[in-house]
Every structure is written in structure tokens, then in C-alpha cells.
Coordinates of C-alpha atoms in Angstrom, one line a residue:
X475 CA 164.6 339.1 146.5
X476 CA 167.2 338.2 144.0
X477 CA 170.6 337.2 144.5
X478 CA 173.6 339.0 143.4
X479 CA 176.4 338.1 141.9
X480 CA 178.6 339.1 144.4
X481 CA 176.3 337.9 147.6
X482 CA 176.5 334.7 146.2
X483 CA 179.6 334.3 145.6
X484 CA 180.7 335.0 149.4
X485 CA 178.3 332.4 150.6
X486 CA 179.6 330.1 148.3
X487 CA 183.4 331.0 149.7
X488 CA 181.7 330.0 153.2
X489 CA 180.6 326.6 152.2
X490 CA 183.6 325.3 150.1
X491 CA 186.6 327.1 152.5
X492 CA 188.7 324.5 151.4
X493 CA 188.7 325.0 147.6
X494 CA 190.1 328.1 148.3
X495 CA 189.6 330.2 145.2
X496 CA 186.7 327.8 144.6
X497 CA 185.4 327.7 141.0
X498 CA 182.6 325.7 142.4
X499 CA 179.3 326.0 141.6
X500 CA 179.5 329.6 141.1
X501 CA 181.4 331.7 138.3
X502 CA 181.9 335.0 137.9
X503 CA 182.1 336.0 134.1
X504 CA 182.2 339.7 134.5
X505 CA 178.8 340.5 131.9
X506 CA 177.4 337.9 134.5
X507 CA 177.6 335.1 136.9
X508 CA 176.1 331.5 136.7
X509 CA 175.2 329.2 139.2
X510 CA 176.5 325.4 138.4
X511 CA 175.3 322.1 139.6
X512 CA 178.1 319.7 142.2
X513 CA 177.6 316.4 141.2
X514 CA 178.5 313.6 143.6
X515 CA 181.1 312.1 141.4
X516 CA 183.0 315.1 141.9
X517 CA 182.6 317.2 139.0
X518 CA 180.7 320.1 138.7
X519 CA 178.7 321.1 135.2
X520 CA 177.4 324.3 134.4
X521 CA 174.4 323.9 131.5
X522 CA 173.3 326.2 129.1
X523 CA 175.3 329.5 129.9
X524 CA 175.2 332.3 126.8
X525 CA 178.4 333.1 125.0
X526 CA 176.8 335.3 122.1
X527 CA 173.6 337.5 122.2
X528 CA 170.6 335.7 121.3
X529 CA 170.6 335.6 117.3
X530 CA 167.2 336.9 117.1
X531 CA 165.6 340.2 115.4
X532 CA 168.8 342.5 113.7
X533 CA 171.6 339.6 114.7
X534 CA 169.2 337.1 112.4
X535 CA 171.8 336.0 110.0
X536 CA 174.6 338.0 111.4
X537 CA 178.0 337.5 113.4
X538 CA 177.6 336.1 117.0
X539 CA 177.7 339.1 119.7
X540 CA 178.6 339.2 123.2
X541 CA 176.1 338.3 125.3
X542 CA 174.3 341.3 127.8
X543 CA 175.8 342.2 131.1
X544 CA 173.3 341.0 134.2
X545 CA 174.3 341.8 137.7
X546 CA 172.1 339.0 139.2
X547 CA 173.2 335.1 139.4
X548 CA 171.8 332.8 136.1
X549 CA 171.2 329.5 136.6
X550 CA 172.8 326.6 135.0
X551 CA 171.6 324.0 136.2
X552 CA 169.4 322.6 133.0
X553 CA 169.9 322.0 129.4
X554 CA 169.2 324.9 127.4
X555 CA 167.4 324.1 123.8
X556 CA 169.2 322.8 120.8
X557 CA 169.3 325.4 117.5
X558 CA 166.8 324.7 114.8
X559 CA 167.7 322.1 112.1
X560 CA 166.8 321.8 108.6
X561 CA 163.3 319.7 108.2
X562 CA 162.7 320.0 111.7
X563 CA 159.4 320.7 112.9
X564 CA 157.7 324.5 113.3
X565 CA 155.9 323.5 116.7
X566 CA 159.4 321.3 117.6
X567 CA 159.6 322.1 121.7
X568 CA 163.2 321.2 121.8
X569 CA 164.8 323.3 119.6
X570 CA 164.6 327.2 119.3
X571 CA 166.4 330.5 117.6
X572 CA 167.7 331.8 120.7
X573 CA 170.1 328.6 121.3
X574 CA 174.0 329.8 121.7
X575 CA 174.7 328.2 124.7
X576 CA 177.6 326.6 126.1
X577 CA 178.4 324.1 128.5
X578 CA 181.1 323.0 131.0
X579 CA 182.0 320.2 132.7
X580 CA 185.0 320.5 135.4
X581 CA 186.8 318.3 138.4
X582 CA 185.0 319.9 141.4
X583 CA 188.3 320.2 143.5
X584 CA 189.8 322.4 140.5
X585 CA 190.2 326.2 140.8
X586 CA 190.8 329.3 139.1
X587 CA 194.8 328.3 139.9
X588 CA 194.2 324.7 138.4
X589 CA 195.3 325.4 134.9
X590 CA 193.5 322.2 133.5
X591 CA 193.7 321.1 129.8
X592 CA 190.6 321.8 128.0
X593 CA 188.8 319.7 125.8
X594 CA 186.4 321.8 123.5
X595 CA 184.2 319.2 121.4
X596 CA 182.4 320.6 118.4
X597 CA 178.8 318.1 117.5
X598 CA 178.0 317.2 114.0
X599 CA 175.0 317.1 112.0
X600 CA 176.3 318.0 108.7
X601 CA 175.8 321.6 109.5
X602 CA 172.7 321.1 109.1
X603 CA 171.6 320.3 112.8
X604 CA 172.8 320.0 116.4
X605 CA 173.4 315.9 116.5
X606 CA 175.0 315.5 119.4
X607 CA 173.3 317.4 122.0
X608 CA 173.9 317.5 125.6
X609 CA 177.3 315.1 125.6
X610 CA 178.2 314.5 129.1
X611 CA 181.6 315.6 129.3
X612 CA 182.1 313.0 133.2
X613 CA 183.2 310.1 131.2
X614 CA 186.0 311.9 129.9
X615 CA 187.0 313.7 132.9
X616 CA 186.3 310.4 135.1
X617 CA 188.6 308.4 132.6
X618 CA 191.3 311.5 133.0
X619 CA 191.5 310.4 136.9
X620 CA 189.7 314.4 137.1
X621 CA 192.4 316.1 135.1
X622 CA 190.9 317.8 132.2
X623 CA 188.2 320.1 131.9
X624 CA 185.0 319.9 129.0
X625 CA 183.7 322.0 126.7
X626 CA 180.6 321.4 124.8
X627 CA 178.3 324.1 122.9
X628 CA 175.5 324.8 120.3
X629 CA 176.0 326.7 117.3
X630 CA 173.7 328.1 114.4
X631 CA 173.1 325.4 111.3
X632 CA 170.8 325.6 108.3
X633 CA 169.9 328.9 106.9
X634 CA 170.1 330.3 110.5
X635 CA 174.2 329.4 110.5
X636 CA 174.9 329.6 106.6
X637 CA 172.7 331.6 104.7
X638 CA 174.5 333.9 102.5
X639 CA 173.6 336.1 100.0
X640 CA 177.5 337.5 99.1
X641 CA 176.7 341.1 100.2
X642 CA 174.7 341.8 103.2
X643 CA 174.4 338.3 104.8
X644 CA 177.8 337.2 106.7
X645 CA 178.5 333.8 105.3
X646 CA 180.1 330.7 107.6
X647 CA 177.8 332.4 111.0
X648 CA 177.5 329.1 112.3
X649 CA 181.5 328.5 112.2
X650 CA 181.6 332.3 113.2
X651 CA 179.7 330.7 116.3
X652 CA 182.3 328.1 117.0
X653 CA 185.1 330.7 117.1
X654 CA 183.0 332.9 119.4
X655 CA 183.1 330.0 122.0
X656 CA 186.5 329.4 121.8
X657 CA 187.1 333.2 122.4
X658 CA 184.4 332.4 125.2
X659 CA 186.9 329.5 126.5
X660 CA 190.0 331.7 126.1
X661 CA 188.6 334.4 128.3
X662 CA 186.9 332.7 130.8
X663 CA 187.8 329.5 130.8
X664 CA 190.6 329.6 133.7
X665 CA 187.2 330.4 136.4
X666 CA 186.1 326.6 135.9
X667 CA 189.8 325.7 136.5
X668 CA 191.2 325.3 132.8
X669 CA 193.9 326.4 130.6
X670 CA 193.1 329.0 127.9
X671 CA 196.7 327.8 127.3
X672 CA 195.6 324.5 126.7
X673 CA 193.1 323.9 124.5
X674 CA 192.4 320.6 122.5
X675 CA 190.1 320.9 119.6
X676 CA 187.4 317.7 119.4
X677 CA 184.9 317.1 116.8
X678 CA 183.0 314.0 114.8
X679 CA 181.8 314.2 111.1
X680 CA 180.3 318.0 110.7
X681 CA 182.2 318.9 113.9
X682 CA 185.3 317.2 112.5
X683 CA 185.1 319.2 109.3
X684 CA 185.0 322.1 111.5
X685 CA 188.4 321.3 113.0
X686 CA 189.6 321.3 109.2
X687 CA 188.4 324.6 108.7
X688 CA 189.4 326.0 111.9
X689 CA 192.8 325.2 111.2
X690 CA 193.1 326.7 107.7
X691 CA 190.9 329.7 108.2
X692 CA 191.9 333.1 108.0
X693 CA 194.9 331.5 105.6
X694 CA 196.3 329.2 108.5
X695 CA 196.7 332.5 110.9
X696 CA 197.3 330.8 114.7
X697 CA 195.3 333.1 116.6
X698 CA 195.8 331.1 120.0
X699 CA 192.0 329.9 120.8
X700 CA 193.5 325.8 120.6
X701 CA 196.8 324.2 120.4
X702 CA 195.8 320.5 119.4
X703 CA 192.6 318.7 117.5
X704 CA 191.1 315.6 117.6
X705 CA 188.7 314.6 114.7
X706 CA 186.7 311.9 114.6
X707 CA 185.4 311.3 110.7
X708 CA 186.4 314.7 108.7
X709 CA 183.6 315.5 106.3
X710 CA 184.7 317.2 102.9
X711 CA 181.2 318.1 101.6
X712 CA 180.6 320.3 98.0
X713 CA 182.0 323.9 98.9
X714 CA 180.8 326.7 97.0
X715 CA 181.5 330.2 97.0
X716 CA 178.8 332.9 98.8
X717 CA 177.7 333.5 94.9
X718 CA 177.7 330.2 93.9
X719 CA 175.3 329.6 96.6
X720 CA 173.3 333.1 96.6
X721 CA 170.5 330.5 94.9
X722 CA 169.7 329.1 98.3
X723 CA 169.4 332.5 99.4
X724 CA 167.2 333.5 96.6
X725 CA 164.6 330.2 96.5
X726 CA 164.3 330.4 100.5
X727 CA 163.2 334.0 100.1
X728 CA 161.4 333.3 97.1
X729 CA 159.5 330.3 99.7
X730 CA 158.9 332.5 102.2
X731 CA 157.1 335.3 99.7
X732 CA 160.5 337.9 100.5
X733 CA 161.0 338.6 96.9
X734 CA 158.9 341.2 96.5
X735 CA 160.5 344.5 95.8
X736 CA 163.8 342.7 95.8
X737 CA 164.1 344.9 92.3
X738 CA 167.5 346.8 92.4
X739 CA 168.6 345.2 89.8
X740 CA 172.4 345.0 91.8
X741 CA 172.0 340.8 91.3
X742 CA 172.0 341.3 95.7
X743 CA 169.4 340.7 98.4
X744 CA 168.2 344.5 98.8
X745 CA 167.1 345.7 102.1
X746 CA 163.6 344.8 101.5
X747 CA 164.1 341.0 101.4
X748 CA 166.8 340.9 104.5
X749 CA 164.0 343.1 106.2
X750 CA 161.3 340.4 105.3
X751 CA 163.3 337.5 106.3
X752 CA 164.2 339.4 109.7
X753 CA 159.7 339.6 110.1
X754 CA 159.2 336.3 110.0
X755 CA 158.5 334.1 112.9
X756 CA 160.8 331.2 113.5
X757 CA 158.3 328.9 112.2
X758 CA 157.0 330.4 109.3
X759 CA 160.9 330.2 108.7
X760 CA 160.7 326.4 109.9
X761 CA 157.9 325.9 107.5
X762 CA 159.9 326.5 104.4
X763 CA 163.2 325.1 105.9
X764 CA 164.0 322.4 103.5
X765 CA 166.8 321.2 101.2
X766 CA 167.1 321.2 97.3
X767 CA 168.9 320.6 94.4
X768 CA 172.4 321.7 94.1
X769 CA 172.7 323.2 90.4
X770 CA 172.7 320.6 87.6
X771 CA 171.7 317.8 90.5
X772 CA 168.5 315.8 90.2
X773 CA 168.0 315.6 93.7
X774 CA 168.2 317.2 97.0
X775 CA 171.9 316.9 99.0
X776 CA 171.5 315.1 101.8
X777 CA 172.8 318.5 103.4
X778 CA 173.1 321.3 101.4
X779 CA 173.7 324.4 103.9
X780 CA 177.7 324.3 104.5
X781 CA 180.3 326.9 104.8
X782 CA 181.1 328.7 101.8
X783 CA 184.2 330.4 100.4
X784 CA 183.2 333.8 101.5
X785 CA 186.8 335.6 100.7
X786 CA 186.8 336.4 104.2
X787 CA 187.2 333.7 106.8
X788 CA 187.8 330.9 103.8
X789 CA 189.2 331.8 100.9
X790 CA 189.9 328.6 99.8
X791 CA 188.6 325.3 99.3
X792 CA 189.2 322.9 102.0
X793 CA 191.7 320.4 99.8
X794 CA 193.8 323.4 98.4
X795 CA 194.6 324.9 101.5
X796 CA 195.8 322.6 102.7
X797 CA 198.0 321.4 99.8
X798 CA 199.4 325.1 100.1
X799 CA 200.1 324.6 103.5
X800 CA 197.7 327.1 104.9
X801 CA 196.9 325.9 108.3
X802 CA 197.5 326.1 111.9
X803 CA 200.8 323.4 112.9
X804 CA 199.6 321.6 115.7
X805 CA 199.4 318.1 117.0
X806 CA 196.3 316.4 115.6
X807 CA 194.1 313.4 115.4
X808 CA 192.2 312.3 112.6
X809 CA 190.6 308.9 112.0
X810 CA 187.3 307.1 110.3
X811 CA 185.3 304.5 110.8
X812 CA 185.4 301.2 108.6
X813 CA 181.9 301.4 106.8
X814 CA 181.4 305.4 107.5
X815 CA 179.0 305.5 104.9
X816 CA 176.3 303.1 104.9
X817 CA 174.0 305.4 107.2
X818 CA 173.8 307.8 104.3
X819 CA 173.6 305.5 101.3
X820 CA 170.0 304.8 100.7
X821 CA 169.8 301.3 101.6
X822 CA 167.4 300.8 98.5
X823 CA 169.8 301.6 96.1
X824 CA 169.5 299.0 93.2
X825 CA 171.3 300.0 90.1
X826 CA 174.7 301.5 89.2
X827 CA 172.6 303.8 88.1
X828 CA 171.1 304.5 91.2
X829 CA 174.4 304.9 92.8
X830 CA 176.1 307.6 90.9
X831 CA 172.8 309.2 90.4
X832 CA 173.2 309.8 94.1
X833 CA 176.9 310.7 94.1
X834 CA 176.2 313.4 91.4
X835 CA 173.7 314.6 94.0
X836 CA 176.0 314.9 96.5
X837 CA 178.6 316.3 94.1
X838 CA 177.6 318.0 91.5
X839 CA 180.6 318.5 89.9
X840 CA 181.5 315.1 89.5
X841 CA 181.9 314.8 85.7
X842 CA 180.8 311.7 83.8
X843 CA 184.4 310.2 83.2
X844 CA 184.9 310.8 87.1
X845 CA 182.1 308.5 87.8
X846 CA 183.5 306.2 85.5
X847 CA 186.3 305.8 86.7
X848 CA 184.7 305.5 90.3
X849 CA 183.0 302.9 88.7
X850 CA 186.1 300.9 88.1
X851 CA 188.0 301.6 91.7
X852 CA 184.5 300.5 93.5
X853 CA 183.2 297.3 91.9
X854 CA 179.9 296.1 93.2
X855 CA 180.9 293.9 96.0
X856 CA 177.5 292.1 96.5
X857 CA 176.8 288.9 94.7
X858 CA 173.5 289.6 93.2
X859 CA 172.1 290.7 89.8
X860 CA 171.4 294.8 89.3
X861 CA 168.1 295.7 89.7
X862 CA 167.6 293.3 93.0
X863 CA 166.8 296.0 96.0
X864 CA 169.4 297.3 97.4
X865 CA 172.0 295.4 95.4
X866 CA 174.5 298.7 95.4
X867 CA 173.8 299.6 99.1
X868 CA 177.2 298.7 100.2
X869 CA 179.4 300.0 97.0
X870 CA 177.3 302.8 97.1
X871 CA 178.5 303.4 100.1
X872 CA 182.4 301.8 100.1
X873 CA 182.6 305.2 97.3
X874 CA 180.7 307.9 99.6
X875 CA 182.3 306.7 103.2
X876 CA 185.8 306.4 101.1
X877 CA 185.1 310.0 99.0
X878 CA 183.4 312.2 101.6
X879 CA 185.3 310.8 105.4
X880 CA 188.0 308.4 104.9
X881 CA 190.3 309.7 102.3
X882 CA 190.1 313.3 103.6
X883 CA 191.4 312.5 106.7
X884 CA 194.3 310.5 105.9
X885 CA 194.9 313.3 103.4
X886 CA 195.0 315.7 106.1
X887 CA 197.3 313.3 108.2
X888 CA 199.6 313.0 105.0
X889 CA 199.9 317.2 104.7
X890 CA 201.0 317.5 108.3
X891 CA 203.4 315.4 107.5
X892 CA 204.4 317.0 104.5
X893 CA 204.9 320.7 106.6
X894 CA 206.8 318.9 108.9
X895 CA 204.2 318.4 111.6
X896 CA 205.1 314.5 113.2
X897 CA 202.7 314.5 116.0
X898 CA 199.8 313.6 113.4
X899 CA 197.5 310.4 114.4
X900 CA 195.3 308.1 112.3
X901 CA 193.1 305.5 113.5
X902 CA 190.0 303.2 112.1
X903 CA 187.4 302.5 114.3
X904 CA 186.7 298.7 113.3
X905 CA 184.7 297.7 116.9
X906 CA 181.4 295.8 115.7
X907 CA 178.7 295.4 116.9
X908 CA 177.0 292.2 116.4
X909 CA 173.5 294.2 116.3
X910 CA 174.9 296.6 113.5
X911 CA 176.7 294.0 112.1
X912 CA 173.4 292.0 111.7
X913 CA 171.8 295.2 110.2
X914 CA 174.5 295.5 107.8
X915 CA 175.9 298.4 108.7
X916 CA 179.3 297.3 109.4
X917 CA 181.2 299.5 111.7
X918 CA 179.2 303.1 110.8
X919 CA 179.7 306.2 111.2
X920 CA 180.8 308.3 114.1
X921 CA 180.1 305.5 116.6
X922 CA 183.2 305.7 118.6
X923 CA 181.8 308.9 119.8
X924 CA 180.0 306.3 122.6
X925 CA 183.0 304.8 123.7
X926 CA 184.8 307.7 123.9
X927 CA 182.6 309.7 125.9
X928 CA 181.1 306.6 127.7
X929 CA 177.7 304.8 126.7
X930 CA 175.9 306.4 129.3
X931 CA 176.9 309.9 128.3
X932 CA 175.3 309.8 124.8
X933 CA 171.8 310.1 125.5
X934 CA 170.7 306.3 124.6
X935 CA 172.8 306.2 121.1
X936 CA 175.0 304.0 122.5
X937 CA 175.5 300.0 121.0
X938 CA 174.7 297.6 123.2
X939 CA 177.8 296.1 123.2
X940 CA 179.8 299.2 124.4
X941 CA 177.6 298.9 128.1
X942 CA 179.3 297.2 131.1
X943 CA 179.5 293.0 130.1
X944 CA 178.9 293.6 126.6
X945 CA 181.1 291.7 124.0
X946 CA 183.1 295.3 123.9
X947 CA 182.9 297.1 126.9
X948 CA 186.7 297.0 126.9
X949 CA 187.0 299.4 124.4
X950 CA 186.1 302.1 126.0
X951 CA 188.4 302.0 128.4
X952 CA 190.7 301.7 125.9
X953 CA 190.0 305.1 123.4
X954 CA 189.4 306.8 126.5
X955 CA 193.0 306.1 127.7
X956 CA 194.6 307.2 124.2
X957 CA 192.1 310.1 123.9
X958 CA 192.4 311.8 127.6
X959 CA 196.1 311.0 127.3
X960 CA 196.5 313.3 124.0
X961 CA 194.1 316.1 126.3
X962 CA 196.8 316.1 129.0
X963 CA 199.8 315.6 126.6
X964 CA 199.0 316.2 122.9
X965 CA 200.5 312.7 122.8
X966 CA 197.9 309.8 123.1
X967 CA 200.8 307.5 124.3
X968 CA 201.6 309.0 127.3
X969 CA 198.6 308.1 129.6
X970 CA 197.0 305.3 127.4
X971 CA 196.2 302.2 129.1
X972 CA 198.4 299.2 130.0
X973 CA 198.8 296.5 127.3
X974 CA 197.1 298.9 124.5
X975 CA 199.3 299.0 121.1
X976 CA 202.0 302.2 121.0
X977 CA 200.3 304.8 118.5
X978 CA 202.6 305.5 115.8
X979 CA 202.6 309.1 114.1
X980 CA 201.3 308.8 110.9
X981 CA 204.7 308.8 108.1
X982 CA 204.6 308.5 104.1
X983 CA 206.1 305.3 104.4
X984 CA 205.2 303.1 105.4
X985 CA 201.1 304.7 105.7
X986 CA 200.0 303.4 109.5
X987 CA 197.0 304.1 111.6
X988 CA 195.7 302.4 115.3
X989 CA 193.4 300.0 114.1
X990 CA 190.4 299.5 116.8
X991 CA 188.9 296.3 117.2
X992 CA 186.3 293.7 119.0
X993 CA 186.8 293.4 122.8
X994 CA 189.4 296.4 123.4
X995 CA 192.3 295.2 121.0
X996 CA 194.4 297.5 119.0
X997 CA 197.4 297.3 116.7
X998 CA 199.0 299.1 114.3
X999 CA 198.3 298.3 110.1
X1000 CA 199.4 299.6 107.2
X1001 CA 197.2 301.2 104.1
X1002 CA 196.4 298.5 101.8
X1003 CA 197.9 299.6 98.1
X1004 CA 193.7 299.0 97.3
X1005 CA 193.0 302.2 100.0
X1006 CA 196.3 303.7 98.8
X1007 CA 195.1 303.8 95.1
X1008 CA 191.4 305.2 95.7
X1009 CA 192.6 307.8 98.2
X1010 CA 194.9 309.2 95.8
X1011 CA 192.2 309.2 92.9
X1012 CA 190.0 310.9 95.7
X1013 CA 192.2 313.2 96.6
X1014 CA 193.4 314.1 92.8
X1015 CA 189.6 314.7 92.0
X1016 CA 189.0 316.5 95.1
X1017 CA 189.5 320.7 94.4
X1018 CA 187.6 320.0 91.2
X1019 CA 184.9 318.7 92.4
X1020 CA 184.6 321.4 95.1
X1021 CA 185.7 319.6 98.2

């Protein structure tokens, strides 16, 4: 016999008396109710709950849509699967189509009265995958002395989140996902004891680009679903417009043998080859789900599905909204890591000619005299002669960390500024690692995302040194205090821990950011005129090369 909704929910009133209106570990969320798990740290998570309609059949390529109504309990007490990634493979058993699934993480003792701030984290993977699965969201809440509630979620990447064909297939469905959770969070949100009121925006690289296009979408238009962002690594990849990209549309179709009567002669997918991609299985779609050149590149991108400029959602690129000043005014975060790009640039990279043979890859509208002068601003900082492996590894990748994470972000902290926005943050992650050191990776990419949520709430990823005794086990403490202190506050002074450095907003003079380093410490530095000159190149080159 199956339990209802409502039978469940009385016995659950019996158990916990004292919660009163318990939110604990049952939620009603009127199309359903789901059954959570109480942990004996005192938080309760609820895995894998559905905030759209499984994207399958007709919703293939389409807006998310609310999920069915289902009188009986659902559990949520297990990870759900992660959505299907570009190169991933067909007979993959942790990944699947029907993915859009959300999950929360919330102080046990909390209830529908609570009114808890909520922290809604967006994962990366260059929109190209789900790369940060799972994140336990007790870390945070621990480090919050249970005081915040967490948000974590799936949403559609590769051709299943931005395929486009500029007619019949919705661009930007996999940042059309993201909203749909946070419309998820604003209407149900207050049941696991949080604050639809209340909402802080997190995010690293793919997921911190996100958080940039949330707040210039629909022209900057504050519909209420957050009121403060933190963004760890902003990525401004090559946007193109849903024509300029209809050639992915066409080659995947052409791959998967859906050209066929595709004959209108309209220069749009027709019926016939929306209809054939619809038919196929999700690994016959798997089997052809691969990258290639952007036009006028040599090379694949290392990702090249991304939200377009679909005159819709975006209608703008990323840089010239917000010189215009179209975004959402809130208080934000945004920081970079010291060497964010030397997990992308091919460590094998030999020649100067190597190197801007893969920036033109990445950007294809770089122009020959923009390389040049990249050329000049980035001078090969290894001692050894060209043509020795991997002599331009790291200037390859001083000009893609510097081009595609760093200077974006301290633009972005530089426009809030500008439209009279003071509560805006920057930081550089400079903690190393003596293992990554040793590697050469410097300090890379994205990898405060283990201190801040806490090495043992990143599935293994975590450095060594970040685990209680290591050389910087102090740091976590540290980023957790500034970061759960801008949750509660949108100010990351106000909780931060004893003896960390104040956090000074980010000004046009002088340029200042939190500077993390080794063993916990912090202080606050100014740009060097060397950062301050390439940024501004960066930034000047930006809208024409299509960031």
C-alpha cells in the first residue's frame, strides 16, 4: 500500500512535535511531496527532487516545464543522475536525459517560519557538462553555525541545453533550466525553512558565467528570483547569435542522418529534421555528440555549445551589457584564481605558434594584429628555446586564464562600481598546493570550490592540503567565514572569522581585491599596473571578439 502525501505528513507531525511546523524530512510541494533524509549532524537533505518535466520526447530541445502532479510521497533520499555531457559515453550509467533535478540541504531544527537565507549554487563544466555534481551543501551550513539553507541542481548542457536552430529550437534551454529552479526556490523554497526573499546566487567558472548572464538577462529586468551573487571564476567564452550558430545545428543533424527532407528552402530546421532528432535514442544522440570547429578555426573549441544571443532572453553580448548598464544591482562577488588557465592550455604546447593557434580556436574572431599584440603584453615567461615541449604551456596559459576568467571578472567588479553599486567584492585565490605546485599548475582553476564547501563535500577533488593537518587546512575555515557571512548579510565582513583581513569593496582607485594565501592568510593588494594594462586591452578587444 502506498503512502500519501498527506498520511505521511501527519505521522511525521507525531514524531518531530517539537519542530512544530516541521519541514523535516517531509515536504509538501503541492504537484507532490518528497520524503528527505535527517542526518545526524542536524541537517536534513532532500536528493534528486524534479523541478521541470523530464525533457524527453516533444520537451527535447524545448523550455523546462513544470513537473506532473503525484498524490503519493517520492523519495529523496539518493542522488538522481547527472545530464548528458558532450563526449560522454552512449552506455555512460551515470548520466541520463531525464536529469532536472534539484537538491536541498537545510538546518533540521528550521521550519516553514524560519525564513533562512538561501544559497542557490549553479556547477560548471563550460556548459558543456555537469562538473560539479552532488556538492554537499553541510559544510556550508555547518560553517553558518546552521543558518542558511542550500541549493544545488542539474541543468541541460551540450546540444540537449543549447542547441538552436534560430526558429523552432529555443536557444539558452540550459540557462532556461537555471531560471526554472530559481522559480522552483522562490515558490517552494520557504517549506525547507528558507527565504525566497533571500536568495544568494553562487556559481564557479560555467556556473559563474551564468550568474553574469542572469544578471543582464531580459535587459537587466530584476524579476526577484536572487538578491546577491557570488562567482567564483566568470567565464566570457565566444558568444554567437542563434544564426551564427545554426551550423552546429545543421552538422549534428547532418551526423545523425536528420537532413533528409530538410528541403524548404526557408534556410530553417523544417519539421522533418526537429521530428528526426526528437526519434532518436539518447545514445544514438550520444554517439554523434562531439565538438567542432568554430567557423574560420582550425580546431575544435574546447567547448563549443554556450548560450547564444537569441533576441529573447540575451540580446546582447555579455561585455556590452554590461558597459550599458543592463543588469540586475545587487551585491556581488566575483574573484579568480592565480593560474586559472593552465588546466586548459595543452601542456604540450611548444611554439608561439602553437599558442595563438589555440587562442584563435577558442576565439575565432581574434584578428591577426590582436594576437600580435597579445604577443607583446604576454612574453614567454619560461627560459627555454621554442620548439622544446611544452615551452609555451604557461604563457599560453597567463593569456587564456587572463582573457577568458580573470579580466572579466574584475571588469564586472569595475561596472558595478561605475552604476553606483559599492557592495562589489574581488578576490584571488592564491592558496597552493605543494602537489599542484609540483605539477606546475600553480594555483588552478576553480579550486577554492574545496575549501569553500569543505574537502569532504567535493566528492574526492579535493587537494590534499585543504584536509584536516594539511599545510592549508586553515583556509577553509577562513572562505567559509567570508562566504557564509555574505549568505546571511550580503556583506562578507560581518560574520568572517577572527583575525581574517577586512574585505574592502572593490573602488577605481585605488583597484583592490582579498588576496588568499598559504595556511589561512589574507590581505588586501592592489592591481599591478602589469594586470591593469592587459585587462584593459582584454576588455577593449572583448565585444569584438564576441565575448
Amino acid at each position: 500500500m502506498k503512502a500519501t502525501a498527506a498520511s505521511v505528513a501527519l505521522l511525521t507531525a507525531a514524531l518531530f512535535p517539537s519542530f512544530g511546523a516541521c519541514v523535516n524530512p517531509v515536504v509538501n510541494l503541492t504537484y507532490t511531496s518528497y520524503n528527505g533524509t535527517h542526518l545526524i549532524s542536524g541537517i536534513t537533505q532532500w536528493l534528486g527532487m524534479r523541478y521541470a518535466a523530464p525533457p524527453l520526447g516533444d520537451l527535447r530541445f524545448q523550455p523546462p516545464q513544470d513537473p506532473s502532479s503525484n498524490d503519493t510521497v517520492q523519495d529523496a533520499r539518493k542522488q538522481g543522475k547527472v545530464c548528458l555531457k558532450t563526449g560522454d559515453s552512449p552506455s555512460s550509467t551515470t548520466t541520463a536525459e531525464d536529469c532536472l533535478l534539484i537538491d536541498v540541504y537545510a538546518p533540521s531544527r528550521a521550519t516553514i517560519d524560519s525564513k533562512l537565507p538561501v544559497y542557490f549554487f549553479i556547477q560548471g563544466g563550460g556548459f558543456n557538462s555537469n562538473s560539479d555534481p552532488h556538492l554537499n551543501g553541510t559544510g556550508l551550513i555547518e560553517a553558518s553555525n546552521h543558518s542558511i539553507v542550500f541549493v544545488t541542481f542539474n541543468y541541460r548542457v551540450g546540444p540537449y541545453g543549447f542547441l538552436t536552430d534560430g526558429d523552432q529550437v529555443t536557444g539558452n534551454n540550459g540557462i532556461r533550466d537555471q531560471r526554472k529552479a530559481l522559480q522552483w526556490v522562490k515558490q517552494h523554497i520557504t517549506q525547507f525553512g528558507g527565504d525566497p526573499n533571500h536568495v544568494v546566487l553562487g556559481g564557479d567558472s560555467a556556473g559563474a558565467a551564468s550568474i553574469s548572464l542572469h544578471l543582464i538577462a531580459n535587459g537587466g529586468k530584476d524579476e526577484g528570483l536572487f538578491h546577491a551573487a557570488a562567482a567564483e571564476s566568470v567565464s566570457f567564452a565566444t558568444v554567437l547569435t542563434a544564426n551564427q550558430s545554426r551550423y552546429q545545428y545543421d552538422n549534428f543533424a547532418i551526423r545523425l542522418g536528420c537532413a533528409a527532407g530538410n528541403g524548404t528552402g526557408t534556410g530553417h530546421a523544417n519539421t522533418s529534421s526537429l521530428a528526426c532528432l526528437r526519434s532518436k535514442t539518447a545514445a544514438e544522440l550520444q554517439a554523434m555528440n562531439y565538438n567542432i570547429p568554430f567557423p574560420g578555426a582550425a580546431a575544435p573549441p574546447l567547448y563549443m555549445w554556450n548560450p547564444v544571443i537569441d533576441n529573447d532572453l540575451f540580446t546582447d553580448l555579455t561585455y556590452t551589457a554590461f558597459e550599458k548598464g543592463n543588469f540586475i544591482k545587487v551585491p556581488v562577488i566575483f574573484g579568480d584564481d592565480t593560474n586559472g588557465g593552465t588546466v586548459f592550455a595543452p601542456s604540450n604546447t611548444s611554439t608561439l605558434a602553437e599558442s595563438n593557434q589555440f587562442l584563435k580556436d577558442q576565439f575565432p574572431y581574434l584578428t591577426l594584429d590582436q594576437l600580435a599584440k597579445l604577443n607583446q603584453l604576454y612574453p614567454n615567461p619560461s627560459n627555454c628555446a621554442s620548439g622544446t615541449a611544452g615551452c609555451y604551456w604557461r604563457q599560453l596559459s597567463n593569456v587564456y586564464g587572463e582573457m577568458r576568467y580573470m579580466c572579466p571578472g574584475l571588469y564586472i567588479n569595475s561596472m558595478f562600481i561605475r552604476y553606483g553599486i559599492n557592495a562589489s567584492y574581488a578576490y584571488r585565490w592564491n592558496v597552493e598546493d605543494p602537489d599542484q605546485m609540483a605539477r606546475g599548475l600553480g594555483v588552478p582553476h576553480t579550486v577554492e570550490v574545496s575549501a569553500i564547501f569543505g574537502p569532504y563535500n567535493v566528492k574526492g577533488n579535493a587537494p590534499a592540503s585543504y584536509y584536516p593537518n594539511g599545510t592549508n587546512a586553515e583556509a577553509v575555515p577562513v572562505v567559509q567565514g567570508y562566504w557564509t557571512s555574505f549568505i546571511r548579510s550580503f556583506d562578507p565582513n560581518s560574520y568572517r572569522l577572527s583575525g581574517t583581513a577586512e574585505w574592502v569593496p572593490w573602488s577605481s582607485r585605488p583597484r583592490q581585491r582579498l588576496r588568499f594565501d598559504a595556511g589561512g592568510n589574507t590581505t588586501m593588494e592592489t592591481i599591478d599596473d602589469g594586470l591593469k594594462d592587459r585587462c584593459d586591452y582584454l576588455n577593449s578587444i572583448g565585444p569584438s571578439i564576441r565575448q
